[in-house]
XYZ file of C-alpha atoms in Angstrom:
338
model
C -0.083 -0.019 0.011
C 2.841 2.448 1.061
C 4.678 1.494 -2.171
C 1.666 2.265 -4.301
C 1.101 5.719 -2.569
C 4.887 6.559 -3.183
C 4.505 5.597 -6.825
C 1.555 7.977 -7.138
C 3.336 10.766 -5.489
C 6.308 10.406 -7.507
C 4.144 10.319 -10.694
C 2.415 13.628 -9.672
C 5.871 15.181 -8.914
C 7.334 14.134 -12.195
C 4.176 15.435 -13.931
C 4.553 18.904 -11.952
C 8.200 19.043 -13.275
C 7.203 18.280 -16.777
C 4.583 20.863 -16.595
C 6.870 23.423 -15.382
C 9.494 22.516 -18.143
C 6.846 22.831 -20.692
C 5.916 26.323 -19.658
C 9.544 27.540 -19.657
C 10.355 25.931 -22.935
C 7.559 27.467 -24.726
C 6.362 23.896 -25.780
C 3.364 24.058 -23.855
C 0.841 22.535 -26.162
C 3.228 20.016 -27.710
C 4.795 18.847 -24.404
C 1.682 19.100 -22.129
C 1.862 16.022 -19.736
C -1.747 15.990 -19.060
C -5.093 16.347 -21.100
C -5.959 20.110 -21.287
C -9.451 19.562 -19.833
C -7.708 19.096 -16.493
C -6.361 22.566 -16.459
C -8.061 25.498 -14.721
C -8.714 28.772 -16.245
C -6.124 30.227 -13.634
C -3.516 27.986 -14.945
C -4.007 28.672 -18.361
C -4.272 32.467 -17.886
C -1.182 32.472 -15.745
C 0.929 31.810 -19.038
C 0.255 35.457 -19.561
C 0.029 35.529 -23.270
C -3.620 34.249 -23.843
C -5.885 35.424 -26.612
C -9.124 36.176 -25.076
C -12.788 36.034 -26.384
C -16.078 36.362 -24.526
C -19.435 35.322 -24.902
C -21.702 36.976 -22.497
C -25.040 35.595 -23.729
C -26.281 32.087 -22.595
C -25.993 30.301 -25.786
C -23.895 27.335 -26.029
C -23.551 26.773 -29.653
C -21.050 29.325 -31.144
C -22.199 30.502 -34.507
C -19.870 30.129 -37.636
C -18.241 33.604 -37.175
C -17.546 33.056 -33.676
C -15.981 29.723 -34.469
C -13.890 31.388 -37.340
C -12.807 34.035 -34.998
C -11.403 31.552 -32.513
C -10.055 29.167 -35.008
C -8.150 31.760 -36.888
C -6.737 33.002 -33.821
C -5.534 29.449 -32.813
C -4.013 29.057 -36.063
C -2.193 32.495 -36.221
C -1.013 32.180 -32.482
C -0.193 28.611 -32.357
C 2.122 28.861 -29.387
C -0.345 30.865 -27.125
C -3.449 29.746 -25.278
C -6.777 30.927 -26.977
C -9.599 30.920 -24.381
C -13.170 31.497 -25.107
C -15.125 32.213 -21.947
C -18.869 31.575 -22.057
C -21.547 32.771 -19.787
C -23.645 29.665 -20.598
C -21.038 27.227 -19.569
C -20.909 26.089 -15.854
C -18.574 23.800 -14.008
C -21.172 21.071 -14.386
C -21.704 21.368 -18.146
C -20.310 18.378 -19.845
C -19.174 19.388 -23.377
C -16.276 18.096 -25.200
C -14.872 17.267 -28.755
C -17.681 14.659 -29.013
C -20.507 17.234 -28.287
C -23.627 17.449 -30.369
C -22.735 21.025 -30.678
C -20.812 21.239 -33.895
C -18.834 24.356 -33.265
C -18.178 23.269 -29.711
C -16.771 20.065 -30.723
C -14.702 21.688 -33.451
C -13.186 24.139 -31.225
C -12.617 21.623 -28.260
C -10.419 19.620 -30.538
C -7.916 22.148 -31.076
C -4.937 21.858 -29.056
C -4.429 25.474 -27.847
C -8.116 26.428 -27.693
C -9.786 26.294 -24.168
C -13.458 26.898 -23.323
C -14.292 27.886 -19.828
C -17.176 29.265 -17.859
C -17.503 33.217 -17.648
C -17.795 33.663 -13.829
C -18.037 37.468 -13.521
C -17.767 37.697 -9.687
C -14.602 35.670 -9.713
C -13.185 37.718 -12.483
C -14.049 40.988 -10.925
C -12.344 39.967 -7.515
C -9.485 42.524 -6.567
C -10.527 45.178 -9.166
C -12.443 48.384 -8.888
C -15.477 46.650 -10.919
C -16.386 44.182 -8.104
C -18.385 46.818 -6.135
C -20.174 48.040 -9.432
C -20.950 44.424 -10.309
C -22.561 43.681 -6.837
C -24.554 46.957 -6.965
C -25.818 46.817 -10.566
C -29.064 44.942 -11.514
C -28.722 43.222 -14.825
C -32.490 43.024 -15.361
C -32.625 46.963 -15.459
C -29.783 47.243 -17.890
C -30.772 47.254 -21.526
C -27.180 46.893 -22.754
C -26.163 44.233 -20.256
C -24.799 41.731 -22.713
C -22.279 44.587 -23.998
C -21.664 46.251 -20.731
C -20.876 43.048 -18.930
C -18.458 42.077 -21.719
C -16.850 45.395 -21.698
C -16.053 45.128 -17.856
C -15.002 41.424 -18.132
C -12.397 42.167 -20.773
C -10.873 44.924 -18.750
C -10.475 42.612 -15.680
C -9.129 39.718 -17.504
C -6.467 41.733 -19.287
C -5.396 43.666 -16.218
C -5.103 40.489 -14.142
C -3.277 38.137 -16.633
C -2.326 40.316 -19.758
C -2.583 39.145 -23.352
C -4.875 40.098 -26.037
C -8.640 40.585 -26.132
C -10.455 40.090 -29.330
C -14.235 40.485 -30.220
C -15.857 37.241 -31.498
C -16.306 38.796 -34.987
C -12.676 39.449 -35.588
C -10.693 37.267 -37.988
C -6.920 37.038 -37.332
C -4.867 36.990 -40.451
C -1.234 37.645 -39.117
C 0.415 37.968 -35.700
C 0.275 41.493 -33.756
C 3.697 42.514 -33.069
C 2.760 45.094 -30.379
C 2.593 44.352 -26.689
C 0.769 47.265 -25.357
C -1.768 48.564 -27.941
C -5.263 50.104 -28.719
C -6.810 49.893 -32.094
C -8.088 53.058 -33.787
C -11.295 52.659 -35.402
C -10.654 55.915 -36.966
C -8.417 59.085 -36.260
C -8.638 60.123 -32.615
C -11.109 57.438 -31.649
C -10.329 53.922 -30.107
C -12.032 50.767 -30.498
C -12.326 48.291 -27.503
C -13.036 45.273 -29.730
C -9.194 44.437 -29.858
C -6.518 45.436 -27.492
C -3.456 43.909 -25.617
C -1.447 44.922 -22.549
C 0.835 43.111 -20.166
C -0.684 42.191 -16.780
C -1.332 44.852 -14.241
C -0.921 47.844 -16.588
C -1.707 51.095 -15.164
C -3.858 52.138 -18.167
C -6.210 49.357 -17.777
C -6.591 49.841 -13.996
C -7.418 53.501 -14.859
C -9.875 52.372 -17.427
C -11.751 50.234 -14.839
C -11.973 53.111 -12.168
C -13.375 55.428 -15.040
C -15.698 52.587 -15.848
C -17.225 52.853 -12.330
C -16.873 56.579 -11.898
C -18.663 57.432 -15.340
C -20.947 54.460 -15.573
C -24.039 54.947 -17.645
C -25.391 51.606 -19.087
C -28.002 53.366 -21.021
C -25.489 54.913 -23.425
C -24.312 52.183 -25.954
C -20.409 52.350 -25.984
C -20.016 54.535 -23.007
C -18.136 51.652 -21.151
C -16.516 50.328 -24.323
C -14.966 52.469 -27.101
C -15.863 55.888 -25.627
C -14.248 54.841 -22.413
C -10.942 53.847 -24.144
C -10.978 56.942 -26.270
C -11.531 59.354 -23.209
C -8.894 57.515 -21.142
C -6.439 57.765 -24.037
C -6.936 61.427 -24.432
C -6.045 62.003 -20.820
C -2.525 60.938 -21.565
C -1.940 61.427 -25.288
C -2.452 64.346 -27.630
C -4.433 62.363 -30.457
C -3.848 63.482 -34.008
C -5.183 62.405 -37.404
C -3.604 59.498 -39.187
C -2.086 60.702 -42.399
C -1.305 57.417 -44.030
C -0.713 53.752 -42.689
C 1.596 54.884 -39.795
C 0.793 53.944 -36.371
C 0.959 56.381 -33.322
C 2.502 56.015 -30.115
C 2.174 57.560 -26.714
C 3.346 56.619 -23.082
C 4.583 53.244 -24.463
C 1.291 52.509 -25.887
C 0.782 51.878 -29.438
C -2.207 53.390 -31.125
C -2.580 51.324 -34.202
C -3.685 52.658 -37.643
C -7.260 51.836 -38.665
C -5.896 49.877 -41.544
C -4.693 47.258 -38.896
C -8.107 46.024 -37.939
C -10.709 48.203 -39.560
C -9.816 48.445 -43.381
C -13.406 48.337 -44.070
C -15.110 50.880 -41.879
C -18.329 50.177 -40.134
C -20.580 52.252 -42.910
C -19.424 49.777 -45.496
C -19.586 46.720 -43.409
C -21.727 44.866 -45.909
C -18.812 44.677 -48.421
C -17.518 41.714 -46.513
C -20.548 39.704 -47.914
C -20.251 41.029 -51.418
C -18.519 39.656 -54.385
C -15.473 41.597 -55.317
C -13.974 42.235 -58.834
C -10.648 42.232 -57.310
C -10.231 41.085 -53.539
C -8.223 43.305 -51.242
C -4.996 41.853 -50.190
C -5.221 43.559 -46.543
C -1.328 43.647 -46.459
C -1.512 46.355 -43.706
C -3.771 44.445 -41.432
C -3.384 42.171 -38.555
C -6.965 41.046 -38.259
C -10.281 42.064 -39.671
C -13.303 43.297 -37.785
C -16.547 42.101 -39.630
C -19.015 44.403 -37.658
C -21.417 41.707 -36.544
C -23.183 44.280 -34.419
C -24.285 46.068 -37.866
C -25.342 42.885 -39.308
C -29.008 43.214 -38.266
C -30.209 41.384 -41.471
C -28.158 38.375 -40.459
C -26.140 38.129 -43.745
C -24.234 34.988 -43.531
C -21.271 33.249 -45.330
C -22.789 30.857 -48.205
C -20.765 27.993 -49.726
C -20.154 28.807 -53.331
C -21.083 32.506 -53.157
C -17.581 33.720 -53.862
C -17.844 36.512 -51.352
C -15.140 38.102 -49.751
C -16.248 36.615 -46.269
C -16.273 33.227 -47.911
C -12.772 33.613 -49.147
C -11.696 34.819 -45.634
C -13.208 31.744 -44.104
C -11.544 29.390 -46.520
C -8.209 30.859 -45.773
C -8.107 31.521 -42.250
C -10.698 29.215 -40.592
C -11.016 26.369 -42.975
C -12.287 23.784 -40.555
C -14.991 26.138 -39.728
C -15.678 26.507 -43.225
C -15.892 22.902 -43.990
C -17.728 21.668 -40.990
C -20.216 24.675 -40.207
C -20.765 26.038 -43.736
C -20.030 23.664 -46.520
C -20.934 20.421 -44.585
C -23.909 22.013 -42.878
C -25.375 23.051 -46.095
C -24.962 19.560 -47.570
C -26.592 18.141 -44.448
C -29.544 20.735 -45.050
C -30.208 19.208 -48.362
C -33.172 16.822 -48.814
C -32.208 13.241 -49.200
C -33.384 11.302 -52.143
C -35.863 9.406 -49.947
C -37.359 12.578 -48.631
C -37.811 13.752 -52.123
C -39.815 10.676 -53.640
């Protein structure tokens, strides 16, 4: 009996050493000595280089655009954990690569993708947002899905560092910056994608201002308008003249071409067929403006739209499984038609 206990303790000791070696050597995903579903959010986030996505609705089946966003990030950042936090998940939810949810199964099978429950009270601990969260009534908030997402992304990036991305952002090449905000246009910052190291003062100041200037009735007040007003307190913002980036206080303010080469008034162009497709040579990722897509335009197999070509190139598994094969499954069978 004692021998068995000794062997077990040795196994866990060796596993722990291998785990630490894998972190230090940068081979976390190829050298991982244990299945990834045994890892906690804290363990993964403590790697400090996570790509973070949020789903603040209750849905458990990520739509194709969400799947594409996560898959494209996982392919571009293969040495970094890519995490999708989902409010609809709980610690008791049993969903894995064999799930009946197609997108969930697809994403779970990717070695560097992690899907975790979004537990806001835990995330807001030791931040200025906790008191606000305890006092606010989500039932009275008309923009709660967006406001809670705005708060959660700030807390996660402040605590652990990394890059936050909206779930309608398709990654096309690595972002070389450590501390950055994304300009939606001259003198105006998005909060749909940003990156900072852990415990950065700018993010802490944003959380304090979030609470101080809170108004959940104004869409964007806790999001892009927050980032913009906080950036203006430390930087003299000027117009972009070309494709250059701006920098202030060691924060890069990235040109709109990096993420918004197609501005929001023209968002529908992503679903058009182009005579000549843009090369996006100056972009790191593409924001598809899903908030504007109230008519629910979708990627259709064989449409030759710009969005279809982006799916084929940057999230091919999502395209095959959730677009192409889904349409084939929806076709009536011969038996159904006779």
